[in-house]
Amino acid sequence: MPAPLPMKLILQGPALDADTAARIAALAGGTSVTPAAPRVFRADGVTDTLANRVAVAAACQQNGCDGAFVRADLRLSDFKLLVMDMDSTLITIECIDEIADLQGLKAEVSEITEAAMRGELDFRASLLRRVALLEGLDASALDEVFRKRLQLSPGAREMLKYLKAAGLRTVLVSGGFTYFTQRLQQELALDVAHAIELEIIDGKLTGRVKSEIVDADVKQATVEAESAMLGVPTTAAIVMGDGANDLKMMSVAGLSVAYRAKPVVQAQAGVALNYSGLDGLLNLFY
């Protein structure tokens, strides 16, 4: 049986100090803790077991920081592709909930969205149900949401700038809507944006969609197709998401990152970022 790969523990958080980092690292047997960047520490000599992961996760939650067990030799050059979810990952909102707010139905739609993201509802059926509630809304609501409510998640620009400079292909794949992904693609110079097109007739939302629904299977297929296009295995992909519909694409990635995600996603992803911004991804490579 091959020896387990040496692991490192990356600890980071907005208020993390050296003493706290050392105490958390000790829970996993860390033999040395070195500062890697402001509020970022690397612990070597750690033992990656389920019990240690649970102990570190609890301590991180108590201290408002993130802890990630990753291969000691992890390098950004191992990866050629970044695939991101949009709603509540690249951006801070769920666009469909904000659109529904302009229809006076945010509470009802948000409840369905939350259940779907927790994996309690079929994504496809729940999406169609939510879109149907938007019937008759003026299409100008989409522009209002984009201009007045949509914000990038902390660290998004910094992360993308760094990864693009490193030569990674950047892909946005969303169970949200093309109105938003296309504009984000242009604003952020993303290579690909794939989402669902809402049907609009006479300036009104019809409550239907015009394209395939980007569900978990389509997201996974996107990672596989983009990897194949680059001539690399899917293990050369970094995948970031927050909901249950992201789990399939995460399962084929070389590095899966749950960003402020639902519990079911945090439990299955390789790395969870709850307190850091999206640029916390970059610290994993110290």
mmCIF file of C-alpha atoms in Angstrom:
data_model
loop_
_atom_site.group_PDB
_atom_site.id
_atom_site.type_symbol
_atom_site.label_atom_id
_atom_site.label_comp_id
_atom_site.label_asym_id
_atom_site.label_seq_id
_atom_site.Cartn_x
_atom_site.Cartn_y
_atom_site.Cartn_z
ATOM 1 C CA MET A 1 0.000 0.000 0.000
ATOM 2 C CA PRO A 2 1.521 3.364 -1.022
ATOM 3 C CA ALA A 3 2.424 5.820 1.696
ATOM 4 C CA PRO A 4 -0.033 8.708 2.111
ATOM 5 C CA LEU A 5 0.927 11.918 0.370
ATOM 6 C CA PRO A 6 2.465 14.604 2.580
ATOM 7 C CA MET A 7 -0.140 17.227 3.384
ATOM 8 C CA LYS A 8 -0.119 20.842 4.478
ATOM 9 C CA LEU A 9 -2.771 22.805 6.318
ATOM 10 C CA ILE A 10 -3.439 26.334 5.092
ATOM 11 C CA LEU A 11 -5.070 28.547 7.704
ATOM 12 C CA GLN A 12 -6.405 31.972 6.783
ATOM 13 C CA GLY A 13 -8.905 34.492 8.054
ATOM 14 C CA PRO A 14 -9.496 38.219 8.455
ATOM 15 C CA ALA A 15 -8.373 38.245 12.103
ATOM 16 C CA LEU A 16 -6.157 35.161 12.284
ATOM 17 C CA ASP A 17 -2.949 35.540 14.299
ATOM 18 C CA ALA A 18 0.101 33.329 14.672
ATOM 19 C CA ASP A 19 -0.794 31.969 18.102
ATOM 20 C CA THR A 20 -4.281 30.933 17.005
ATOM 21 C CA ALA A 21 -2.899 29.353 13.839
ATOM 22 C CA ALA A 22 -0.379 27.353 15.879
ATOM 23 C CA ARG A 23 -3.076 26.108 18.263
ATOM 24 C CA ILE A 24 -5.299 24.969 15.389
ATOM 25 C CA ALA A 25 -2.413 23.336 13.522
ATOM 26 C CA ALA A 26 -1.479 21.398 16.646
ATOM 27 C CA LEU A 27 -4.880 19.672 16.514
ATOM 28 C CA ALA A 28 -3.699 17.974 13.314
ATOM 29 C CA GLY A 29 -0.165 17.305 14.526
ATOM 30 C CA GLY A 30 1.383 20.243 12.690
ATOM 31 C CA THR A 31 5.125 20.339 13.336
ATOM 32 C CA SER A 32 5.849 23.788 11.917
ATOM 33 C CA VAL A 33 3.695 26.820 11.256
ATOM 34 C CA THR A 34 5.015 29.592 9.053
ATOM 35 C CA PRO A 35 3.413 32.844 7.907
ATOM 36 C CA ALA A 36 2.729 32.764 4.168
ATOM 37 C CA ALA A 37 1.010 36.136 3.737
ATOM 38 C CA PRO A 38 -0.837 38.572 6.003
ATOM 39 C CA ARG A 39 -3.332 36.513 8.030
ATOM 40 C CA VAL A 40 -2.308 33.354 6.174
ATOM 41 C CA PHE A 41 -0.272 30.493 7.710
ATOM 42 C CA ARG A 42 1.074 27.211 6.387
ATOM 43 C CA ALA A 43 1.353 24.226 8.725
ATOM 44 C CA ASP A 44 3.454 21.251 7.677
ATOM 45 C CA GLY A 45 3.695 17.778 9.148
ATOM 46 C CA VAL A 46 -0.065 17.519 9.617
ATOM 47 C CA THR A 47 -1.931 14.220 9.580
ATOM 48 C CA ASP A 48 -5.022 14.297 7.371
ATOM 49 C CA THR A 49 -7.634 12.129 9.051
ATOM 50 C CA LEU A 50 -11.368 12.570 9.387
ATOM 51 C CA ALA A 51 -11.003 13.166 13.113
ATOM 52 C CA ASN A 52 -8.373 15.844 12.519
ATOM 53 C CA ARG A 53 -10.468 17.510 9.845
ATOM 54 C CA VAL A 54 -13.444 17.645 12.197
ATOM 55 C CA ALA A 55 -11.328 19.088 15.006
ATOM 56 C CA VAL A 56 -9.727 21.702 12.749
ATOM 57 C CA ALA A 57 -13.079 22.678 11.218
ATOM 58 C CA ALA A 58 -14.604 23.204 14.665
ATOM 59 C CA ALA A 59 -11.655 25.300 15.816
ATOM 60 C CA CYS A 60 -11.742 27.350 12.626
ATOM 61 C CA GLN A 61 -15.426 28.045 13.063
ATOM 62 C CA GLN A 62 -14.833 29.123 16.646
ATOM 63 C CA ASN A 63 -12.046 31.474 15.568
ATOM 64 C CA GLY A 64 -13.577 32.819 12.342
ATOM 65 C CA CYS A 65 -11.022 31.402 9.947
ATOM 66 C CA ASP A 66 -10.660 28.797 7.214
ATOM 67 C CA GLY A 67 -8.542 25.654 7.297
ATOM 68 C CA ALA A 68 -7.733 23.590 4.218
ATOM 69 C CA PHE A 69 -5.867 20.289 4.046
ATOM 70 C CA VAL A 70 -4.168 20.063 0.643
ATOM 71 C CA ARG A 71 -1.178 18.266 -0.826
ATOM 72 C CA ALA A 72 2.072 19.702 0.411
ATOM 73 C CA ASP A 73 3.316 20.000 -3.167
ATOM 74 C CA LEU A 74 0.140 21.613 -4.567
ATOM 75 C CA ARG A 75 1.019 24.159 -7.257
ATOM 76 C CA LEU A 76 -1.067 26.453 -9.381
ATOM 77 C CA SER A 77 0.780 25.072 -12.392
ATOM 78 C CA ASP A 78 -1.050 21.769 -11.738
ATOM 79 C CA PHE A 79 -4.206 23.418 -13.106
ATOM 80 C CA LYS A 80 -5.284 24.725 -16.503
ATOM 81 C CA LEU A 81 -8.951 25.511 -15.929
ATOM 82 C CA LEU A 82 -11.175 27.369 -13.450
ATOM 83 C CA VAL A 83 -14.909 26.602 -13.530
ATOM 84 C CA MET A 84 -17.179 28.711 -11.319
ATOM 85 C CA ASP A 85 -20.797 28.810 -10.338
ATOM 86 C CA MET A 86 -22.340 32.293 -10.479
ATOM 87 C CA ASP A 87 -25.088 32.870 -7.902
ATOM 88 C CA SER A 88 -23.769 33.047 -4.334
ATOM 89 C CA THR A 89 -20.298 32.118 -5.609
ATOM 90 C CA LEU A 90 -18.894 34.589 -8.124
ATOM 91 C CA ILE A 91 -21.582 37.055 -7.026
ATOM 92 C CA THR A 92 -23.166 37.626 -3.628
ATOM 93 C CA ILE A 93 -26.831 37.265 -4.632
ATOM 94 C CA GLU A 94 -29.206 34.697 -6.076
ATOM 95 C CA CYS A 95 -30.399 36.572 -9.152
ATOM 96 C CA ILE A 96 -33.726 34.763 -9.389
ATOM 97 C CA ASP A 97 -34.578 35.739 -5.817
ATOM 98 C CA GLU A 98 -33.867 39.401 -6.559
ATOM 99 C CA ILE A 99 -35.901 39.292 -9.759
ATOM 100 C CA ALA A 100 -38.760 37.742 -7.788
ATOM 101 C CA ASP A 101 -38.491 40.575 -5.264
ATOM 102 C CA LEU A 102 -39.601 42.952 -8.022
ATOM 103 C CA GLN A 103 -42.619 40.681 -8.511
ATOM 104 C CA GLY A 104 -43.364 40.776 -4.779
ATOM 105 C CA LEU A 105 -42.486 37.084 -4.445
ATOM 106 C CA LYS A 106 -38.991 37.049 -2.968
ATOM 107 C CA ALA A 107 -39.878 35.118 0.180
ATOM 108 C CA GLU A 108 -41.618 32.352 -1.758
ATOM 109 C CA VAL A 109 -38.914 32.040 -4.398
ATOM 110 C CA SER A 110 -36.038 32.286 -1.897
ATOM 111 C CA GLU A 111 -37.474 29.409 0.095
ATOM 112 C CA ILE A 112 -37.501 27.215 -3.012
ATOM 113 C CA THR A 113 -33.980 28.331 -3.974
ATOM 114 C CA GLU A 114 -32.596 27.513 -0.537
ATOM 115 C CA ALA A 115 -34.163 24.060 -0.534
ATOM 116 C CA ALA A 116 -32.803 23.326 -4.002
ATOM 117 C CA MET A 117 -29.306 24.475 -3.039
ATOM 118 C CA ARG A 118 -29.406 22.250 0.040
ATOM 119 C CA GLY A 119 -30.220 19.322 -2.245
ATOM 120 C CA GLU A 120 -33.738 18.871 -0.893
ATOM 121 C CA LEU A 121 -35.507 19.594 -4.197
ATOM 122 C CA ASP A 122 -34.825 18.530 -7.773
ATOM 123 C CA PHE A 123 -33.018 21.458 -9.353
ATOM 124 C CA ARG A 124 -34.685 21.262 -12.761
ATOM 125 C CA ALA A 125 -38.225 21.084 -11.379
ATOM 126 C CA SER A 126 -37.569 23.802 -8.818
ATOM 127 C CA LEU A 127 -36.065 26.099 -11.454
ATOM 128 C CA LEU A 128 -39.074 25.773 -13.723
ATOM 129 C CA ARG A 129 -41.365 26.382 -10.760
ATOM 130 C CA ARG A 130 -39.503 29.547 -9.792
ATOM 131 C CA VAL A 131 -39.313 30.884 -13.343
ATOM 132 C CA ALA A 132 -43.061 30.338 -13.788
ATOM 133 C CA LEU A 133 -43.676 32.736 -10.900
ATOM 134 C CA LEU A 134 -41.959 35.502 -12.888
ATOM 135 C CA GLU A 135 -44.583 35.463 -15.668
ATOM 136 C CA GLY A 136 -45.671 38.953 -16.687
ATOM 137 C CA LEU A 137 -42.771 40.805 -15.069
ATOM 138 C CA ASP A 138 -41.288 43.556 -17.193
ATOM 139 C CA ALA A 139 -37.931 42.507 -18.605
ATOM 140 C CA SER A 140 -36.427 45.770 -17.337
ATOM 141 C CA ALA A 141 -36.336 44.043 -13.944
ATOM 142 C CA LEU A 142 -33.274 42.111 -15.146
ATOM 143 C CA ASP A 143 -31.395 45.336 -15.797
ATOM 144 C CA GLU A 144 -32.416 46.718 -12.423
ATOM 145 C CA VAL A 145 -31.089 43.647 -10.649
ATOM 146 C CA PHE A 146 -27.812 43.775 -12.579
ATOM 147 C CA ARG A 147 -27.225 47.491 -12.018
ATOM 148 C CA LYS A 148 -28.508 47.929 -8.475
ATOM 149 C CA ARG A 149 -28.256 44.586 -6.679
ATOM 150 C CA LEU A 150 -25.574 42.417 -8.231
ATOM 151 C CA GLN A 151 -22.183 42.578 -6.536
ATOM 152 C CA LEU A 152 -19.093 40.464 -7.035
ATOM 153 C CA SER A 153 -18.038 38.339 -4.095
ATOM 154 C CA PRO A 154 -15.044 39.651 -2.133
ATOM 155 C CA GLY A 155 -11.754 38.839 -3.819
ATOM 156 C CA ALA A 156 -13.337 37.883 -7.148
ATOM 157 C CA ARG A 157 -11.418 40.368 -9.282
ATOM 158 C CA GLU A 158 -8.127 39.629 -7.542
ATOM 159 C CA MET A 159 -8.557 35.881 -7.962
ATOM 160 C CA LEU A 160 -9.463 36.128 -11.628
ATOM 161 C CA LYS A 161 -6.657 38.548 -12.424
ATOM 162 C CA TYR A 162 -4.097 36.210 -10.875
ATOM 163 C CA LEU A 163 -5.444 33.028 -12.470
ATOM 164 C CA LYS A 164 -5.772 34.605 -15.905
ATOM 165 C CA ALA A 165 -2.181 35.871 -15.662
ATOM 166 C CA ALA A 166 -1.165 32.297 -14.827
ATOM 167 C CA GLY A 167 -2.813 31.128 -18.043
ATOM 168 C CA LEU A 168 -5.894 29.375 -16.688
ATOM 169 C CA ARG A 169 -9.016 29.244 -18.838
ATOM 170 C CA THR A 170 -11.936 30.808 -16.947
ATOM 171 C CA VAL A 171 -15.432 29.369 -17.261
ATOM 172 C CA LEU A 172 -18.693 30.513 -15.690
ATOM 173 C CA VAL A 173 -21.394 27.817 -15.675
ATOM 174 C CA SER A 174 -24.634 28.682 -13.983
ATOM 175 C CA GLY A 175 -28.131 27.455 -13.321
ATOM 176 C CA GLY A 176 -28.940 31.174 -13.470
ATOM 177 C CA PHE A 177 -29.578 33.316 -16.493
ATOM 178 C CA THR A 178 -27.666 34.430 -19.566
ATOM 179 C CA TYR A 179 -28.673 38.060 -19.017
ATOM 180 C CA PHE A 180 -26.259 38.126 -16.083
ATOM 181 C CA THR A 181 -23.585 35.665 -17.181
ATOM 182 C CA GLN A 182 -23.066 37.413 -20.514
ATOM 183 C CA ARG A 183 -22.542 40.766 -18.824
ATOM 184 C CA LEU A 184 -20.197 39.290 -16.259
ATOM 185 C CA GLN A 185 -18.272 37.525 -19.002
ATOM 186 C CA GLN A 186 -17.707 40.847 -20.740
ATOM 187 C CA GLU A 187 -16.918 42.772 -17.560
ATOM 188 C CA LEU A 188 -14.465 40.181 -16.232
ATOM 189 C CA ALA A 189 -13.070 38.966 -19.586
ATOM 190 C CA LEU A 190 -14.064 35.373 -18.883
ATOM 191 C CA ASP A 191 -13.401 32.829 -21.599
ATOM 192 C CA VAL A 192 -16.780 31.062 -21.440
ATOM 193 C CA ALA A 193 -20.190 31.722 -19.889
ATOM 194 C CA HIS A 194 -22.940 29.110 -19.967
ATOM 195 C CA ALA A 195 -26.393 29.600 -18.423
ATOM 196 C CA ILE A 196 -30.157 29.524 -19.062
ATOM 197 C CA GLU A 197 -31.937 31.923 -21.390
ATOM 198 C CA LEU A 198 -35.222 33.346 -20.148
ATOM 199 C CA GLU A 199 -38.013 33.718 -22.684
ATOM 200 C CA ILE A 200 -39.079 37.336 -23.199
ATOM 201 C CA ILE A 201 -41.979 38.310 -25.451
ATOM 202 C CA ASP A 202 -43.127 41.916 -25.957
ATOM 203 C CA GLY A 203 -40.826 43.052 -23.197
ATOM 204 C CA LYS A 204 -42.270 40.699 -20.597
ATOM 205 C CA LEU A 205 -40.999 37.520 -18.979
ATOM 206 C CA THR A 206 -43.218 34.641 -20.043
ATOM 207 C CA GLY A 207 -42.409 32.378 -17.112
ATOM 208 C CA ARG A 208 -40.591 29.958 -19.424
ATOM 209 C CA VAL A 209 -37.024 29.335 -20.574
ATOM 210 C CA LYS A 210 -35.678 29.139 -24.138
ATOM 211 C CA SER A 211 -32.643 26.933 -23.602
ATOM 212 C CA GLU A 212 -31.573 23.784 -21.825
ATOM 213 C CA ILE A 213 -31.555 23.942 -18.069
ATOM 214 C CA VAL A 214 -28.033 24.010 -16.697
ATOM 215 C CA ASP A 215 -28.414 21.408 -13.968
ATOM 216 C CA ALA A 216 -25.818 19.307 -12.155
ATOM 217 C CA ASP A 217 -25.312 16.989 -15.135
ATOM 218 C CA VAL A 218 -24.780 19.882 -17.533
ATOM 219 C CA LYS A 219 -22.315 21.487 -15.145
ATOM 220 C CA GLN A 220 -20.289 18.291 -14.928
ATOM 221 C CA ALA A 221 -20.420 17.898 -18.705
ATOM 222 C CA THR A 222 -19.117 21.455 -19.049
ATOM 223 C CA VAL A 223 -16.061 20.671 -16.921
ATOM 224 C CA GLU A 224 -15.451 17.522 -18.963
ATOM 225 C CA ALA A 225 -15.883 19.288 -22.314
ATOM 226 C CA GLU A 226 -13.673 22.245 -21.377
ATOM 227 C CA SER A 227 -10.974 19.895 -20.083
ATOM 228 C CA ALA A 228 -11.146 17.832 -23.263
ATOM 229 C CA MET A 229 -10.888 20.981 -25.361
ATOM 230 C CA LEU A 230 -7.669 21.858 -23.539
ATOM 231 C CA GLY A 231 -6.424 18.284 -23.853
ATOM 232 C CA VAL A 232 -6.118 17.807 -20.095
ATOM 233 C CA PRO A 233 -7.870 15.538 -17.580
ATOM 234 C CA THR A 234 -10.603 16.998 -15.400
ATOM 235 C CA THR A 235 -8.160 16.772 -12.502
ATOM 236 C CA ALA A 236 -6.525 19.848 -14.054
ATOM 237 C CA ALA A 237 -9.677 21.824 -13.222
ATOM 238 C CA ILE A 238 -10.423 23.930 -10.164
ATOM 239 C CA VAL A 239 -14.173 24.040 -9.521
ATOM 240 C CA MET A 240 -15.896 26.493 -7.185
ATOM 241 C CA GLY A 241 -19.528 26.413 -6.077
ATOM 242 C CA ASP A 242 -21.958 26.655 -3.193
ATOM 243 C CA GLY A 243 -25.022 24.506 -3.904
ATOM 244 C CA ALA A 244 -25.954 20.862 -4.270
ATOM 245 C CA ASN A 245 -26.206 21.309 -8.048
ATOM 246 C CA ASP A 246 -22.442 21.976 -8.052
ATOM 247 C CA LEU A 247 -21.482 18.662 -6.474
ATOM 248 C CA LYS A 248 -21.226 16.635 -9.682
ATOM 249 C CA MET A 249 -18.836 19.050 -11.331
ATOM 250 C CA MET A 250 -16.861 19.260 -8.107
ATOM 251 C CA SER A 251 -16.557 15.473 -8.002
ATOM 252 C CA VAL A 252 -14.510 15.337 -11.215
ATOM 253 C CA ALA A 253 -12.234 18.293 -10.416
ATOM 254 C CA GLY A 254 -8.682 18.164 -9.193
ATOM 255 C CA LEU A 255 -9.490 20.837 -6.608
ATOM 256 C CA SER A 256 -13.045 21.518 -5.432
ATOM 257 C CA VAL A 257 -13.772 24.653 -3.414
ATOM 258 C CA ALA A 258 -17.003 25.223 -1.488
ATOM 259 C CA TYR A 259 -17.440 28.981 -1.187
ATOM 260 C CA ARG A 260 -19.697 29.980 1.728
ATOM 261 C CA ALA A 261 -21.607 26.895 0.752
ATOM 262 C CA LYS A 262 -24.478 24.772 1.981
ATOM 263 C CA PRO A 263 -23.505 22.057 4.507
ATOM 264 C CA VAL A 264 -23.945 19.217 2.007
ATOM 265 C CA VAL A 265 -21.417 20.909 -0.274
ATOM 266 C CA GLN A 266 -18.906 21.709 2.456
ATOM 267 C CA ALA A 267 -19.032 18.074 3.542
ATOM 268 C CA GLN A 268 -18.025 16.820 0.090
ATOM 269 C CA ALA A 269 -15.732 19.536 -1.283
ATOM 270 C CA GLY A 270 -11.978 19.338 -0.910
ATOM 271 C CA VAL A 271 -11.741 22.853 0.524
ATOM 272 C CA ALA A 272 -14.282 25.160 2.184
ATOM 273 C CA LEU A 273 -13.918 28.937 2.314
ATOM 274 C CA ASN A 274 -16.338 30.470 4.818
ATOM 275 C CA TYR A 275 -14.495 33.551 6.022
ATOM 276 C CA SER A 276 -12.017 34.327 3.244
ATOM 277 C CA GLY A 277 -12.888 35.920 -0.080
ATOM 278 C CA LEU A 278 -12.617 34.095 -3.383
ATOM 279 C CA ASP A 279 -8.971 35.109 -3.510
ATOM 280 C CA GLY A 280 -8.478 32.783 -0.540
ATOM 281 C CA LEU A 281 -8.084 30.143 -3.260
ATOM 282 C CA LEU A 282 -4.709 31.640 -4.136
ATOM 283 C CA ASN A 283 -3.357 31.061 -0.634
ATOM 284 C CA LEU A 284 -3.719 27.302 -1.034
ATOM 285 C CA PHE A 285 -0.646 27.323 -3.256
ATOM 286 C CA TYR A 286 1.801 28.658 -0.644
#
